[in-house]
Coordinates of N, CA and C and ligand atoms in Angstrom, one line a residue:
M1 N -12.7 -7.4 10.6 CA -11.9 -8.6 10.6 C -12.6 -9.2 9.1
I2 N -11.7 -9.5 8.1 CA -12.0 -10.1 7.1 C -12.1 -11.6 7.0
K3 N -13.5 -12.2 6.8 CA -13.7 -13.8 6.7 C -14.0 -14.2 5.6
K4 N -14.3 -13.4 4.9 CA -14.9 -13.8 3.4 C -14.0 -13.2 2.1
I5 N -13.6 -14.0 1.3 CA -12.9 -13.4 0.0 C -13.8 -13.8 -1.2
I6 N -14.2 -12.5 -2.0 CA -14.8 -12.8 -3.1 C -13.9 -12.6 -4.2
R7 N -13.9 -13.8 -5.2 CA -13.2 -13.6 -6.0 C -13.8 -13.6 -7.5
F8 N -12.8 -12.4 -8.6 CA -13.4 -12.3 -10.0 C -12.3 -12.8 -10.7
K9 N -12.6 -13.2 -12.1 CA -11.7 -13.2 -13.1 C -11.1 -12.1 -13.5
D10 N -12.0 -11.2 -13.9 CA -11.8 -9.9 -14.8 C -12.7 -8.8 -14.3
V11 N -12.3 -7.9 -13.8 CA -13.0 -6.5 -13.3 C -12.2 -5.5 -13.9
S12 N -13.1 -4.5 -14.0 CA -12.6 -3.1 -14.0 C -11.7 -2.6 -13.1
S13 N -11.9 -2.4 -11.8 CA -11.4 -2.3 -10.6 C -11.5 -2.7 -9.5
T14 N -11.2 -3.5 -8.7 CA -11.7 -4.2 -7.5 C -12.2 -3.3 -6.4
Q15 N -11.6 -1.8 -6.5 CA -12.1 -0.7 -5.9 C -13.5 -0.7 -6.1
D16 N -13.9 -0.6 -7.4 CA -15.2 -0.2 -7.6 C -16.4 -1.4 -7.4
T17 N -16.0 -2.6 -7.9 CA -16.4 -3.9 -7.5 C -16.8 -4.0 -5.7
A18 N -16.0 -3.4 -4.9 CA -16.2 -3.6 -3.7 C -17.2 -2.5 -3.2
K19 N -17.3 -1.4 -3.7 CA -18.3 -0.5 -3.7 C -19.6 -1.2 -3.7
R20 N -19.8 -2.3 -4.5 CA -21.3 -2.8 -4.7 C -21.6 -3.4 -3.3
F21 N -20.7 -3.9 -2.7 CA -20.8 -4.5 -1.2 C -21.2 -3.9 -0.1
L22 N -21.1 -2.3 -0.4 CA -21.0 -1.4 0.8 C -22.1 -1.9 1.8
K23 N -23.4 -2.1 1.1 CA -24.5 -2.2 2.0 C -24.9 -3.3 2.7
S24 N -23.8 -4.4 2.3 CA -23.8 -5.6 3.1 C -23.3 -5.5 4.7
N25 N -22.8 -4.1 4.6 CA -22.1 -4.2 6.1 C -21.0 -5.3 6.7
E26 N -20.7 -6.0 5.8 CA -19.5 -7.0 6.1 C -18.4 -6.5 5.5
E27 N -17.5 -7.2 6.4 CA -16.0 -6.7 6.1 C -15.6 -7.7 5.2
V28 N -15.1 -7.4 4.0 CA -15.1 -8.7 2.7 C -13.9 -8.3 1.9
A29 N -13.2 -9.3 1.5 CA -12.1 -8.9 0.4 C -12.6 -9.3 -0.9
I30 N -12.1 -8.4 -1.8 CA -12.5 -8.8 -3.3 C -11.2 -8.9 -3.8
T31 N -11.1 -9.9 -5.1 CA -10.0 -9.8 -5.6 C -10.3 -10.5 -7.0
S32 N -9.2 -10.0 -8.0 CA -9.6 -10.4 -9.3 C -8.3 -11.0 -10.0
L33 N -8.5 -11.6 -10.9 CA -7.1 -12.3 -11.7 C -6.2 -11.0 -12.4
R34 N -7.4 -10.1 -13.0 CA -6.7 -8.9 -13.7 C -7.6 -7.8 -13.5
Q35 N -7.3 -6.8 -14.0 CA -8.0 -5.4 -13.9 C -8.1 -4.8 -15.1
T36 N -9.1 -4.3 -15.5 CA -9.1 -3.5 -17.1 C -8.8 -2.3 -16.7
H37 N -9.3 -1.5 -15.6 CA -8.9 0.0 -15.3 C -8.6 0.0 -14.0
G38 N -7.5 -0.8 -13.5 CA -6.8 -0.5 -12.1 C -6.7 1.2 -11.9
K39 N -6.7 1.4 -10.5 CA -6.7 2.7 -10.1 C -5.6 2.7 -9.3
G40 N -4.6 3.9 -9.7 CA -3.7 4.1 -8.8 C -3.9 5.4 -7.9
R41 N -3.1 6.0 -6.9 CA -3.5 7.4 -6.4 C -3.2 8.3 -7.1
Q42 N -3.9 9.6 -6.9 CA -3.7 10.5 -7.7 C -4.2 10.6 -9.1
G43 N -5.3 9.7 -9.3 CA -5.6 9.7 -10.6 C -5.0 8.8 -11.9
K44 N -3.9 8.4 -11.2 CA -3.1 7.3 -12.2 C -3.8 6.1 -12.0
S45 N -3.3 5.5 -13.4 CA -3.7 3.9 -13.7 C -2.6 2.8 -13.0
W46 N -3.4 1.7 -12.7 CA -2.7 0.7 -12.0 C -2.6 -0.4 -12.9
F47 N -0.9 -0.6 -13.6 CA -1.0 -1.8 -14.3 C -1.0 -3.2 -13.7
S48 N -2.3 -3.8 -14.6 CA -3.3 -4.9 -13.8 C -3.6 -6.0 -14.6
P49 N -2.1 -6.6 -15.3 CA -2.0 -8.0 -16.1 C -2.6 -8.9 -15.3
F50 N -2.9 -10.4 -16.1 CA -2.8 -11.4 -15.4 C -1.3 -11.6 -14.5
G51 N -1.3 -12.1 -13.2 CA 0.0 -12.4 -12.6 C 0.3 -11.4 -11.3
G52 N -0.7 -10.4 -11.2 CA -0.4 -9.7 -10.1 C -1.6 -10.1 -8.8
L53 N -1.3 -9.5 -7.9 CA -2.5 -9.9 -6.7 C -3.2 -8.4 -6.8
Y54 N -4.3 -8.4 -7.0 CA -5.4 -7.2 -6.9 C -6.5 -7.3 -5.9
L55 N -6.5 -6.5 -5.0 CA -7.3 -7.0 -3.7 C -7.7 -5.9 -3.1
S56 N -9.0 -5.5 -2.5 CA -9.7 -4.5 -2.1 C -10.3 -4.9 -0.9
L57 N -9.8 -4.4 0.0 CA -10.4 -4.8 1.4 C -11.6 -3.7 1.7
L58 N -13.0 -4.4 2.0 CA -13.8 -3.5 2.5 C -14.1 -3.3 3.9
L59 N -14.0 -2.3 4.4 CA -13.6 -2.4 6.1 C -14.5 -1.2 6.7
F60 N -15.0 -1.6 7.7 CA -15.9 -0.6 8.5 C -15.2 -0.4 10.0
P61 N -14.1 0.6 9.8 CA -13.4 0.5 11.1 C -14.0 1.4 11.9
R62 N -13.9 1.0 13.2 CA -14.7 1.9 14.4 C -13.5 2.9 14.9
A63 N -12.3 2.8 14.4 CA -11.4 4.0 14.7 C -10.2 3.8 13.7
R64 N -9.3 4.8 14.1 CA -8.1 5.2 13.7 C -7.9 4.8 12.0
V65 N -9.1 5.3 11.3 CA -9.1 5.3 10.4 C -7.9 5.6 9.3
T66 N -7.1 6.7 9.8 CA -6.0 7.1 8.9 C -4.7 6.3 8.9
S67 N -4.9 5.4 10.0 CA -3.9 4.4 9.7 C -3.8 3.0 9.1
I68 N -4.9 3.0 8.4 CA -5.4 1.8 7.5 C -4.4 1.6 6.5
P69 N -4.0 2.6 5.2 CA -3.0 2.4 4.4 C -1.7 2.3 5.0
L70 N -1.4 2.6 6.3 CA -0.1 2.2 6.8 C -0.1 0.8 7.4
L71 N -1.2 0.4 7.7 CA -1.4 -0.9 8.1 C -1.3 -2.1 7.1
A72 N -1.8 -1.6 5.8 CA -1.8 -2.4 4.9 C -0.3 -2.4 4.0
S73 N 0.3 -1.6 4.0 CA 1.8 -1.4 4.0 C 2.6 -2.6 4.6
L74 N 2.2 -2.1 6.1 CA 3.1 -3.1 7.2 C 2.7 -4.6 6.8
T75 N 1.4 -4.9 6.4 CA 0.8 -6.3 6.3 C 2.0 -7.0 5.3
V76 N 2.1 -6.2 3.9 CA 2.7 -6.5 2.8 C 4.2 -6.6 3.1
V77 N 4.9 -5.9 4.0 CA 6.1 -6.1 4.1 C 6.4 -7.5 5.3
K78 N 5.4 -7.9 6.1 CA 5.6 -9.0 6.9 C 5.4 -10.1 5.9
V79 N 4.5 -10.2 5.0 CA 4.4 -11.4 3.9 C 5.5 -11.5 3.4
L80 N 5.9 -10.4 3.0 CA 7.5 -10.6 2.0 C 8.3 -10.9 2.8
E81 N 8.7 -10.8 4.1 CA 9.3 -11.2 4.9 C 9.5 -12.6 5.3
N82 N 8.2 -13.0 5.2 CA 7.7 -14.5 5.4 C 8.5 -15.3 4.2
Y83 N 8.1 -14.7 3.0 CA 8.6 -15.4 1.7 C 10.2 -15.1 1.9
D84 N 10.9 -14.6 2.6 CA 12.3 -14.5 2.9 C 12.9 -13.2 2.1
F85 N 11.9 -12.4 1.4 CA 12.7 -11.2 0.8 C 13.2 -10.3 2.1
S86 N 14.1 -9.7 1.5 CA 15.0 -8.5 2.7 C 15.0 -7.3 1.9
K87 N 15.5 -6.2 2.3 CA 15.6 -5.2 1.7 C 14.1 -4.4 1.4
L88 N 13.3 -4.6 2.5 CA 12.0 -3.9 2.3 C 11.8 -2.7 2.7
T89 N 11.6 -1.6 2.3 CA 11.1 -0.5 3.1 C 9.5 0.2 2.5
I90 N 9.2 1.2 3.3 CA 7.8 1.9 3.2 C 8.2 2.9 2.7
R91 N 7.7 3.3 1.7 CA 8.1 4.8 1.2 C 6.9 5.6 1.6
W92 N 7.0 6.8 2.5 CA 5.9 7.6 2.6 C 5.1 8.0 1.4
P93 N 3.8 7.8 1.4 CA 2.6 7.4 2.5 C 2.6 6.1 2.6
N94 N 2.7 5.2 1.4 CA 2.5 3.9 1.9 C 2.7 2.8 0.4
D95 N 3.8 3.3 -0.4 CA 4.4 2.4 -1.0 C 5.3 1.3 -0.6
V96 N 5.3 0.3 -1.1 CA 6.4 -0.7 -0.5 C 7.2 -1.2 -1.5
L97 N 8.4 -0.8 -1.3 CA 9.6 -1.5 -2.2 C 10.3 -2.2 -1.8
L98 N 10.8 -3.0 -2.6 CA 11.8 -4.0 -2.6 C 12.7 -3.8 -3.4
N99 N 14.5 -4.0 -2.8 CA 15.5 -3.7 -3.6 C 15.4 -2.1 -4.2
H100 N 14.6 -1.4 -3.4 CA 14.7 0.2 -4.1 C 13.3 0.4 -5.3
R101 N 13.0 -0.7 -5.6 CA 11.9 -0.7 -6.7 C 10.5 -0.8 -6.0
K102 N 9.5 -0.2 -6.7 CA 8.5 -0.4 -6.2 C 7.5 -2.0 -6.5
I103 N 7.1 -2.5 -5.3 CA 6.7 -4.0 -5.7 C 5.1 -3.9 -5.3
C104 N 4.7 -2.8 -4.4 CA 3.3 -3.0 -4.2 C 2.7 -1.3 -3.7
G105 N 1.6 -1.1 -4.3 CA 1.0 0.4 -4.2 C -0.3 -0.2 -3.4
I106 N -0.8 1.0 -2.8 CA -1.9 1.0 -1.8 C -2.8 2.2 -2.1
I107 N -4.2 2.1 -2.0 CA -4.7 3.5 -2.2 C -5.9 3.0 -1.3
C108 N -6.3 4.0 -0.4 CA -7.7 3.8 0.2 C -8.9 5.0 0.1
E109 N -9.9 4.5 0.0 CA -10.9 5.4 -0.5 C -11.8 5.4 0.8
Q110 N -12.3 6.5 1.4 CA -13.8 6.6 2.2 C -14.8 6.7 1.6
C111 N -15.7 5.7 1.7 CA -17.3 5.6 1.1 C -17.9 5.7 2.3
E112 N -18.3 6.9 2.6 CA -19.5 6.6 3.9 C -18.9 6.0 5.3
K113 N -19.1 5.0 5.8 CA -18.8 4.8 7.1 C -17.4 3.9 6.6
A114 N -17.3 3.3 5.5 CA -16.5 2.1 5.1 C -15.0 2.9 4.4
V115 N -14.1 2.2 4.5 CA -12.8 2.2 3.9 C -12.5 1.5 2.9
I116 N -12.4 1.7 1.8 CA -11.8 0.4 0.8 C -10.5 0.8 0.4
C117 N -9.7 -0.3 1.1 CA -8.3 -0.5 1.1 C -7.7 -1.5 -0.2
G118 N -7.4 -0.8 -1.3 CA -6.6 -1.4 -2.2 C -5.2 -1.5 -2.3
I119 N -5.0 -3.1 -2.5 CA -3.8 -3.3 -2.3 C -3.4 -4.2 -3.9
G120 N -2.1 -3.5 -4.7 CA -2.0 -4.3 -5.7 C -0.4 -4.4 -5.8
L121 N 0.0 -6.0 -5.8 CA 1.1 -6.5 -5.2 C 1.6 -7.2 -6.6
N122 N 2.7 -7.1 -7.2 CA 3.3 -7.5 -8.4 C 3.9 -8.8 -8.1
V123 N 3.3 -9.8 -8.3 CA 3.8 -11.4 -7.9 C 4.4 -11.7 -9.1
N124 N 3.7 -12.4 -10.3 CA 4.4 -13.0 -11.1 C 4.3 -12.1 -12.4
I125 N 4.5 -11.0 -12.1 CA 4.4 -9.9 -13.7 C 5.8 -10.2 -14.1
D126 N 6.1 -10.4 -15.4 CA 7.6 -10.8 -16.1 C 8.1 -9.4 -16.3
K127 N 7.4 -8.7 -17.1 CA 8.2 -7.0 -17.3 C 7.2 -5.9 -17.3
F128 N 7.6 -5.0 -17.1 CA 6.6 -3.8 -16.9 C 6.9 -2.8 -18.4
T129 N 6.0 -1.8 -18.4 CA 6.7 -1.1 -19.7 C 7.7 0.1 -19.2
T130 N 7.8 0.6 -20.5 CA 9.5 1.5 -20.2 C 8.8 2.6 -19.3
K131 N 7.6 3.1 -18.9 CA 7.0 3.9 -18.2 C 7.1 3.7 -16.9
L132 N 7.2 2.6 -16.3 CA 7.2 1.9 -15.2 C 8.6 1.0 -14.7
D133 N 9.6 1.7 -15.2 CA 10.9 1.0 -15.0 C 11.3 1.1 -13.7
S134 N 10.6 1.8 -12.6 CA 11.1 1.8 -11.2 C 10.4 0.6 -10.6
A135 N 9.5 -0.2 -11.4 CA 8.7 -1.2 -10.8 C 9.5 -2.8 -10.9
T136 N 8.9 -3.7 -9.7 CA 9.5 -4.8 -10.0 C 8.4 -5.5 -9.5
S137 N 8.8 -6.9 -9.5 CA 7.8 -8.1 -8.8 C 8.5 -9.1 -8.2
L138 N 7.7 -9.7 -7.7 CA 8.3 -11.0 -6.4 C 9.1 -12.0 -7.9
K139 N 8.4 -12.4 -9.0 CA 9.0 -13.2 -9.9 C 10.7 -12.7 -10.5
I140 N 10.5 -11.0 -10.7 CA 11.6 -10.6 -11.5 C 12.8 -10.9 -10.2
E141 N 12.6 -10.5 -8.8 CA 13.4 -10.5 -7.9 C 14.0 -11.8 -7.3
S142 N 13.0 -12.6 -7.8 CA 13.5 -14.2 -7.3 C 13.6 -15.1 -8.3
G143 N 13.4 -15.0 -9.6 CA 13.2 -15.8 -10.5 C 12.3 -16.8 -10.8
H144 N 11.6 -17.0 -9.7 CA 10.4 -18.1 -9.9 C 9.3 -17.5 -9.7
D145 N 8.0 -18.4 -10.1 CA 6.7 -17.9 -9.6 C 6.3 -18.1 -8.6
F146 N 5.0 -17.6 -7.8 CA 4.6 -17.7 -7.1 C 3.4 -18.0 -6.7
D147 N 2.8 -18.8 -5.8 CA 1.2 -19.2 -5.7 C 0.4 -17.9 -5.3
I148 N -0.1 -17.3 -6.4 CA -1.0 -15.9 -5.7 C -2.1 -16.2 -4.8
N149 N -2.7 -17.4 -4.9 CA -3.5 -18.0 -3.7 C -3.2 -17.7 -2.6
E150 N -1.9 -18.5 -2.8 CA -1.3 -18.4 -1.1 C -0.6 -17.4 -0.7
V151 N -0.3 -16.3 -1.7 CA 0.0 -15.2 -1.1 C -1.5 -14.3 -0.7
L152 N -2.3 -14.3 -1.5 CA -3.4 -13.7 -0.8 C -3.7 -14.1 0.6
N153 N -3.7 -15.5 0.9 CA -4.1 -15.9 2.1 C -3.2 -15.4 3.2
Q154 N -2.0 -15.3 2.6 CA -0.9 -14.9 3.7 C -1.1 -13.4 4.2
V155 N -1.8 -12.7 2.9 CA -2.0 -11.1 3.1 C -3.2 -11.0 4.2
I156 N -4.2 -11.8 3.8 CA -5.3 -11.8 4.7 C -5.2 -12.1 6.1
G157 N -4.3 -13.4 6.3 CA -4.2 -13.9 7.6 C -3.0 -12.8 8.3
T158 N -2.2 -12.1 7.5 CA -1.5 -11.2 8.3 C -2.1 -9.8 8.6
F159 N -3.0 -9.6 8.0 CA -4.0 -8.3 8.1 C -4.9 -8.3 9.1
N160 N -5.4 -9.4 9.4 CA -6.3 -9.7 10.2 C -5.7 -9.2 11.7
P161 N -4.8 -9.9 12.2 CA -4.6 -9.6 13.7 C -4.2 -8.2 13.7
L162 N -3.3 -7.7 12.7 CA -3.1 -6.5 12.9 C -3.9 -5.3 13.1
Y163 N -5.2 -5.4 12.4 CA -6.5 -4.6 12.1 C -6.8 -4.9 13.5
N164 N -7.2 -6.1 13.9 CA -7.6 -6.0 15.4 C -7.0 -5.3 16.3
E165 N -5.8 -5.4 16.2 CA -4.8 -4.6 17.2 C -4.8 -3.1 17.3
L166 N -5.0 -2.4 15.6 CA -5.2 -1.3 15.6 C -6.5 -0.8 16.0
Q167 N -7.5 -1.5 15.8 CA -9.0 -1.3 16.0 C -9.0 -1.2 17.8
N168 N -8.3 -1.9 18.5 CA -8.3 -2.1 20.0 C -7.3 -1.4 20.5
E169 N -6.0 -1.0 20.1 CA -5.0 -0.4 21.0 C -4.4 0.8 20.3
G170 N -4.4 0.5 19.1 CA -3.6 1.7 18.2 C -2.4 0.9 17.9
L171 N -1.8 1.4 16.7 CA -0.1 1.1 16.0 C 0.5 1.2 16.8
R172 N 1.5 0.4 17.1 CA 3.0 0.7 17.5 C 3.8 0.9 16.5
I173 N 3.8 2.3 16.5 CA 4.4 3.4 15.1 C 6.0 3.0 15.2
K174 N 6.5 2.4 16.3 CA 8.1 2.2 16.2 C 8.1 1.2 15.5
E175 N 7.3 0.0 15.4 CA 7.6 -0.9 14.6 C 7.6 -1.0 13.0
V176 N 6.7 0.0 12.9 CA 6.6 0.6 11.5 C 7.9 1.5 11.0
L177 N 8.3 2.5 12.0 CA 9.3 3.2 11.8 C 11.0 2.2 11.2
H178 N 11.0 1.2 11.5 CA 11.7 0.4 11.7 C 12.0 0.1 9.9
Y179 N 11.0 0.1 9.3 CA 10.9 0.1 7.8 C 10.7 1.3 6.7
I180 N 10.8 2.3 7.4 CA 10.8 3.4 7.0 C 12.0 3.9 6.5
G181 N 12.3 4.2 5.1 CA 13.5 4.8 4.4 C 13.6 6.4 4.1
G182 N 14.5 6.5 4.0 CA 14.6 8.1 3.3 C 14.7 9.3 4.7
I183 N 15.0 9.1 5.7 CA 15.1 9.9 7.0 C 16.6 10.9 6.2
G184 N 16.1 11.8 6.4 CA 17.2 12.8 6.3 C 18.0 12.9 4.9
E185 N 17.1 12.3 3.9 CA 17.0 12.5 2.2 C 16.7 13.6 1.9
S186 N 17.1 14.2 0.5 CA 16.7 15.3 0.0 C 15.8 15.0 -0.9
V187 N 14.3 15.8 -0.8 CA 13.1 15.0 -1.7 C 12.7 16.2 -2.4
E188 N 11.5 15.6 -3.3 CA 10.4 16.5 -3.4 C 9.4 16.3 -3.2
L189 N 8.3 16.7 -2.6 CA 6.9 16.4 -2.2 C 6.0 17.1 -3.3
I190 N 5.3 16.1 -3.8 CA 4.2 16.5 -5.0 C 3.0 16.5 -4.3
T191 N 2.2 17.7 -4.1 CA 0.9 17.7 -3.9 C -0.2 17.9 -4.8
A192 N -1.5 18.1 -4.8 CA -2.2 18.5 -5.7 C -2.1 19.7 -6.2
Q193 N -1.5 20.5 -5.1 CA -1.4 22.2 -5.1 C 0.0 22.6 -5.8
T194 N 1.0 22.0 -5.1 CA 2.0 22.6 -5.4 C 3.3 21.5 -5.3
R195 N 4.8 22.0 -5.3 CA 6.0 20.9 -5.1 C 6.5 21.6 -4.4
I196 N 7.2 20.8 -3.4 CA 8.2 21.7 -2.5 C 9.2 20.3 -2.1
K197 N 10.4 21.4 -2.3 CA 11.8 20.7 -2.0 C 12.1 20.5 -0.4
G198 N 12.5 19.7 -0.1 CA 13.2 19.7 1.3 C 13.8 18.5 1.5
T199 N 14.3 18.5 2.9 CA 15.0 17.0 3.4 C 13.9 16.5 4.4
V200 N 13.7 15.3 4.6 CA 12.7 14.5 5.2 C 13.3 14.6 6.7
Y201 N 12.9 15.1 7.7 CA 13.4 15.4 9.2 C 12.8 14.3 9.8
D202 N 11.6 13.8 9.8 CA 11.0 12.6 10.5 C 9.5 12.4 9.9
I203 N 8.8 11.1 10.6 CA 7.7 10.7 10.0 C 7.1 10.8 11.6
D204 N 6.0 11.5 11.8 CA 5.7 11.9 13.3 C 4.6 10.7 13.8
D205 N 3.9 10.5 14.9 CA 3.1 9.4 15.4 C 2.0 9.4 14.8
D206 N 1.3 10.3 14.0 CA 0.0 10.4 13.3 C 0.3 10.4 11.9
W207 N 1.7 9.6 11.3 CA 1.8 9.4 10.4 C 2.1 10.5 9.1
A208 N 2.6 11.8 9.6 CA 2.7 12.9 8.7 C 4.0 12.9 8.5
L209 N 4.5 13.5 7.5 CA 5.9 13.8 6.9 C 6.3 15.0 7.3
L210 N 7.4 14.9 7.8 CA 7.8 16.3 8.6 C 9.0 16.7 7.9
L211 N 8.8 17.7 6.9 CA 9.6 18.3 5.7 C 10.3 19.5 6.2
R212 N 11.9 19.5 6.2 CA 12.4 20.9 6.5 C 12.8 21.5 5.1
D213 N 12.4 22.8 5.2 CA 12.6 23.5 3.9 C 14.3 24.2 3.9
D214 N 14.6 24.9 2.9 CA 16.0 25.2 2.8 C 16.6 26.4 4.0
S215 N 15.1 26.8 4.8 CA 15.4 28.2 5.6 C 15.4 27.4 6.8
G216 N 15.4 25.9 6.7 CA 15.3 25.2 8.0 C 14.0 24.9 8.8
M217 N 12.8 25.5 8.2 CA 11.5 25.5 8.6 C 10.9 24.1 8.5
I218 N 10.5 23.5 9.6 CA 9.8 22.0 9.5 C 8.3 22.4 9.3
R219 N 7.9 21.8 8.5 CA 6.1 21.7 8.2 C 6.0 20.4 8.0
K220 N 4.4 20.2 8.3 CA 3.8 18.8 8.2 C 3.2 18.6 7.1
Y221 N 3.2 17.4 6.8 CA 2.6 17.5 5.6 C 1.8 15.7 5.7
Y222 N 0.2 15.6 5.2 CA -0.7 14.7 5.4 C -0.5 13.6 4.3
C223 N -0.3 14.6 2.8 CA -0.7 13.4 1.9 C 0.5 14.2 0.6
G224 N 0.5 13.3 -0.4 CA 1.3 13.8 -1.3 C 2.3 12.6 -2.0
E225 N 2.9 13.0 -2.7 CA 4.1 11.6 -3.5 C 5.4 12.4 -3.3
V226 N 6.1 11.5 -2.9 CA 7.5 11.8 -2.4 C 8.4 11.2 -3.7
K227 N 9.1 12.3 -4.3 CA 10.1 11.9 -5.3 C 11.8 12.2 -4.8
Q228 N 12.7 11.4 -5.5 CA 14.0 11.6 -6.0 C 14.5 11.2 -4.6
M229 N 13.7 10.2 -4.0 CA 14.3 9.6 -2.8 C 15.5 8.4 -3.4
R230 N 16.3 8.3 -2.5 CA 17.4 7.2 -3.2 C 17.5 6.0 -2.7
W231 N 16.2 5.5 -2.4 CA 15.9 4.3 -1.4 C 16.1 3.1 -2.1
Ligands
LIG1 C1 -0.6 3.5 -6.1 O1 0.7 3.2 -5.7 O2 -0.8 4.3 -6.8 C2 -1.9 2.7 -5.7 C3 -2.3 1.5 -6.5 C4 -3.3 0.6 -5.9 C5 -3.8 -0.7 -6.7 C6 -4.5 -1.6 -6.3 S1 -4.9 -3.1 -7.3 C7 -6.4 -3.6 -6.3 C8 -7.2 -2.3 -6.1 N1 -7.8 -2.1 -7.1 C9 -7.6 -0.8 -8.0 O3 -7.8 -0.5 -8.9 N2 -6.5 -0.2 -7.4 C10 -6.2 -1.1 -5.9

């Protein structure tokens, strides 16, 4: 349960800053107004100018570590619904899309007993580089600015009870499945080793992607990036 938020103006990456607090054994949130070297998944960088929410949750989960990224996506979806946004989907494994564009990215790193869950939410960003043309922000979608501090408090306030529930009872996967887009769609799954084309058959209870290849064989994948989805 996150009870403390530690704020910075400018850091390299809140993921790295969070590592400095590992020894405290306390669950805390680290946030910064911008990042000079924001980290994305699979070695990519994360565009981190002023105007975004950059948050790393330092957690010491007792159980169900693998569901934490999913929990973070569900948290963001619930917060954005509170702000009256609809057309929200979770793209496996844990991107949040608004109107089919990426509004939030999540990365989880395991460090000893801890999990550092990084959430990057595009709040008041006016425009993205051409390389990031599939990204969007709350401001672009709504036409107005948001109070980032209020968004932060909502994220923590929504995450905490879900995290308690996850630790005590497990996540009700059915609730999450409601937000999943892309079942039945043709996709390409890109992993560190290979690229696999297929159709999304389902997401199962341990949050693995079930992909059906051209021969009809269904295989299970725990990580990778899904491309070419028309969500
Ligand atoms: C992705 O979609 O590739 C994941 C992006 C995660 C970005 C967040 S921003 C806060 C935290 N600090 C980082 O350097 N990265 C994560």
